[in-house]
Coordinates of C-alpha atoms in Angstrom, one line a residue:
Chain A
K1 CA 19.0 4.5 7.5
A2 CA 17.9 5.7 4.2
G3 CA 14.3 4.9 3.2
V4 CA 13.0 3.1 0.2
T5 CA 13.9 4.9 -3.0
Q6 CA 12.3 4.7 -6.4
T7 CA 13.5 6.0 -9.7
P8 CA 12.5 7.7 -11.8
R9 CA 9.9 9.7 -9.8
Y10 CA 8.0 10.8 -12.9
L11 CA 7.8 9.3 -16.4
I12 CA 5.9 10.0 -19.6
K13 CA 5.7 7.3 -22.3
T14 CA 3.6 6.7 -25.3
R15 CA 1.4 3.7 -26.1
G16 CA 3.3 0.6 -27.2
Q17 CA 6.5 1.6 -25.5
Q18 CA 8.0 -0.3 -22.6
V19 CA 9.2 1.0 -19.3
T20 CA 11.4 -0.1 -16.4
L21 CA 11.0 1.2 -12.9
S22 CA 13.6 0.7 -10.1
C23 CA 13.2 0.2 -6.4
S24 CA 16.0 0.2 -3.8
P25 CA 14.8 -1.2 -0.5
I26 CA 15.9 -0.2 3.0
S27 CA 19.4 -1.6 3.7
G28 CA 19.1 -5.1 5.0
H29 CA 15.5 -5.6 3.8
R30 CA 15.2 -8.7 1.6
S31 CA 11.5 -8.5 0.6
V32 CA 10.2 -6.1 -2.1
S33 CA 6.6 -5.8 -3.1
W34 CA 5.2 -3.7 -5.9
Y35 CA 1.7 -2.0 -6.1
Q36 CA -0.2 -0.1 -8.7
Q37 CA -2.5 2.8 -7.7
T38 CA -5.1 4.3 -10.0
P39 CA -8.1 6.5 -9.3
G40 CA -10.4 3.9 -10.6
Q41 CA -9.1 0.7 -9.1
G42 CA -7.2 2.0 -6.0
L43 CA -4.2 0.1 -4.7
Q44 CA -3.6 -3.3 -6.2
F45 CA -0.8 -5.8 -5.5
L46 CA 1.5 -6.6 -8.5
F47 CA 4.2 -8.9 -7.2
E48 CA 6.4 -9.8 -4.2
Y49 CA 10.1 -10.7 -4.4
F50 CA 12.3 -12.3 -1.7
S51 CA 15.8 -13.5 -2.1
E52 CA 15.7 -12.9 -5.9
T53 CA 12.6 -15.1 -6.3
Q54 CA 9.1 -14.1 -7.1
R55 CA 7.0 -15.4 -4.2
N56 CA 3.6 -14.0 -5.1
K57 CA 1.9 -12.4 -8.1
G58 CA -1.3 -10.3 -8.4
N59 CA -3.9 -10.5 -11.1
F60 CA -2.1 -8.5 -13.8
P61 CA -1.4 -9.5 -17.4
G62 CA 2.0 -10.9 -18.5
R63 CA 3.1 -7.5 -19.8
F64 CA 3.9 -6.7 -16.2
S65 CA 7.1 -8.4 -15.0
G66 CA 9.7 -7.9 -12.4
R67 CA 12.9 -9.2 -10.9
Q68 CA 15.1 -8.8 -7.9
F69 CA 18.9 -8.7 -7.8
S70 CA 21.3 -10.1 -5.2
N71 CA 21.5 -6.8 -3.4
S72 CA 17.7 -6.8 -3.0
R73 CA 17.1 -4.0 -5.5
S74 CA 14.1 -4.7 -7.7
E75 CA 12.9 -3.6 -11.1
M76 CA 9.6 -3.9 -12.7
N77 CA 9.0 -3.8 -16.4
V78 CA 5.8 -3.0 -18.3
S79 CA 5.9 -3.9 -22.0
T80 CA 3.5 -2.6 -24.8
L81 CA 2.2 0.2 -22.6
E82 CA -1.5 0.9 -22.7
L83 CA -3.3 4.1 -21.6
G84 CA -4.7 2.3 -18.6
D85 CA -1.2 1.7 -17.3
S86 CA -1.0 5.3 -16.3
A87 CA -0.7 5.1 -12.5
L88 CA 1.4 5.6 -9.4
Y89 CA 3.6 2.6 -9.0
L90 CA 4.7 2.0 -5.4
C91 CA 7.2 -0.4 -4.0
A92 CA 7.5 -1.4 -0.4
S93 CA 10.2 -3.3 1.5
S94 CA 10.3 -5.4 4.6
L95 CA 13.0 -7.2 6.4
L96 CA 11.6 -10.7 5.7
L97 CA 8.7 -12.0 3.8
A98 CA 5.9 -9.5 4.2
T99 CA 3.6 -11.7 6.2
Q100 CA 3.6 -10.4 9.8
E101 CA 5.9 -7.4 9.1
T102 CA 5.4 -3.7 8.6
Q103 CA 6.2 -2.7 5.0
Y104 CA 8.0 0.6 4.3
F105 CA 6.8 2.3 1.2
G106 CA 8.8 4.3 -1.3
P107 CA 7.6 7.7 -2.7
G108 CA 6.4 6.0 -5.9
T109 CA 6.9 6.5 -9.7
R110 CA 4.1 8.4 -11.4
L111 CA 3.8 7.0 -15.0
L112 CA 1.7 8.8 -17.6
V113 CA 1.0 6.9 -20.9
L114 CA 0.0 9.1 -23.8
Chain B
K1 CA -11.0 -13.1 -2.8
N2 CA -11.2 -10.9 0.3
E3 CA -13.4 -7.8 -0.2
V4 CA -12.5 -4.8 1.9
E5 CA -15.0 -2.0 2.6
Q6 CA -14.2 1.3 4.2
S7 CA -16.5 4.0 5.5
P8 CA -17.0 6.8 5.2
Q9 CA -15.4 7.6 1.8
N10 CA -15.0 11.2 2.7
L11 CA -14.9 12.9 6.1
T12 CA -14.6 16.5 7.1
A13 CA -14.0 17.4 10.7
Q14 CA -13.2 20.5 12.8
E15 CA -9.8 20.6 14.6
G16 CA -10.1 18.8 17.9
E17 CA -12.8 16.4 17.0
F18 CA -12.7 12.7 17.6
I19 CA -12.6 10.8 14.3
T20 CA -13.5 7.2 13.5
I21 CA -12.9 5.4 10.2
N22 CA -14.3 1.9 9.7
C23 CA -13.1 -1.1 7.8
S24 CA -14.9 -4.4 7.2
Y25 CA -13.6 -7.5 5.3
S26 CA -15.3 -10.6 4.1
V27 CA -13.1 -13.6 4.9
G28 CA -10.5 -14.6 7.5
I29 CA -7.3 -12.7 7.7
S30 CA -3.9 -13.1 9.2
A31 CA -3.3 -9.3 9.6
L32 CA -4.9 -6.0 9.0
H33 CA -3.0 -2.8 8.2
W34 CA -3.9 0.8 8.4
L35 CA -2.0 3.1 6.1
Q36 CA -1.8 6.9 5.7
Q37 CA -1.3 8.5 2.3
H38 CA -0.6 12.2 2.0
P39 CA -1.0 14.3 -1.2
G40 CA 1.9 13.5 -3.4
G41 CA 1.5 9.8 -2.9
G42 CA 3.8 8.8 -0.1
I43 CA 2.4 6.0 2.1
V44 CA 3.2 5.4 5.7
S45 CA 2.2 2.3 7.6
L46 CA 0.4 3.3 10.8
F47 CA -0.6 0.0 12.4
M48 CA -0.5 -3.8 11.8
L49 CA -3.1 -5.7 13.8
S50 CA -4.0 -9.3 14.2
S51 CA -6.0 -8.9 17.3
G52 CA -7.1 -6.4 20.0
K53 CA -6.0 -2.8 20.0
K54 CA -2.9 -0.7 19.4
K55 CA -2.2 2.9 20.2
H56 CA 0.4 5.3 18.9
G57 CA 0.1 8.9 20.0
R58 CA -3.3 10.2 19.1
L59 CA -4.1 7.2 16.9
I60 CA -5.8 4.1 18.1
A61 CA -6.6 1.0 16.0
T62 CA -8.9 -1.8 17.1
I63 CA -9.9 -5.1 15.4
N64 CA -12.7 -7.5 16.1
I65 CA -11.9 -10.8 14.4
Q66 CA -15.3 -12.4 15.0
E67 CA -17.1 -9.5 13.4
K68 CA -14.4 -9.0 10.7
H69 CA -14.2 -5.3 11.5
S70 CA -11.6 -2.8 12.4
S71 CA -11.7 0.9 13.4
L72 CA -9.1 3.6 13.3
H73 CA -9.7 6.5 15.8
I74 CA -7.9 9.8 15.8
T75 CA -8.3 11.8 19.0
A76 CA -7.9 15.6 19.1
S77 CA -7.7 15.8 15.3
H78 CA -5.4 18.3 13.7
P79 CA -5.2 19.8 10.2
R80 CA -1.9 17.8 9.7
D81 CA -4.0 14.6 10.0
S82 CA -5.6 15.5 6.7
A83 CA -4.8 12.6 4.4
V84 CA -6.2 9.4 2.8
Y85 CA -6.4 6.5 5.3
I86 CA -6.4 3.1 3.7
C87 CA -7.2 -0.3 5.3
A88 CA -5.5 -3.4 3.9
V89 CA -5.8 -7.0 4.8
R90 CA -3.6 -10.1 4.3
G91 CA -5.5 -13.3 4.0
G92 CA -3.0 -15.8 5.1
P93 CA 0.7 -16.6 5.6
S94 CA 1.4 -18.2 2.3
G95 CA 0.5 -18.4 -1.4
S96 CA -1.9 -15.9 -3.0
A97 CA -3.6 -15.3 0.4
R98 CA -0.5 -13.5 1.5
Q99 CA -0.9 -10.6 -0.8
L100 CA -2.5 -7.4 0.5
T101 CA -6.0 -6.4 -0.5
F102 CA -6.8 -2.8 -0.1
G103 CA -9.9 -0.8 0.7
S104 CA -10.7 2.2 -1.4
G105 CA -9.6 4.7 1.3
T106 CA -11.1 7.4 3.4
Q107 CA -10.3 11.0 2.5
L108 CA -10.0 12.9 5.8
T109 CA -10.0 16.7 5.9
V110 CA -9.5 18.5 9.2
L111 CA -10.4 22.1 9.2
P112 CA -8.6 24.6 11.5

């Protein structure tokens, strides 16, 4: 089985722009979670989607949004980019809701905001 | 909010040494995860624990629910074990408690 894939792998944007990141989970997995990793804050939970519904959201401003499609692929969008949004964005998939299940992580998208 | 503390922050060991990384958390949890992150960013899930002990190859993870503490042990360490090891906890099965809260990670370097 192919692993979790994320596109693009690297991205450079300028302040004020918006960005959309994509995540394709492992085939058959229905849960996708998104995380942000920065040197200062470490790993932080962004949101979790299951069956096209957002099931959980972390403590991030409304500029961060996401969605999940019927094939379980997920996108996250960040509008009005700020310098502090520079980070590694990771998605992870699991078969069912990520409660008692192992999550499989993608390679991440490294976003640099100038 | 569950706070997760890891120690040490940095660890350098000689090849073959026994290594222990510790994780403490502040409130009740439904599960604790140990993750490994190599340079470049990819994360691999090593263990998910809710009680007791798990072993996979040279890696052993233990958890003490009463003391709110978990340890990750690496026996016969090897340079390829060099990575950041991250502890993460899930507070409960539903609602905001279900989200993972992460420790700051332990940078392990194993010298040949």
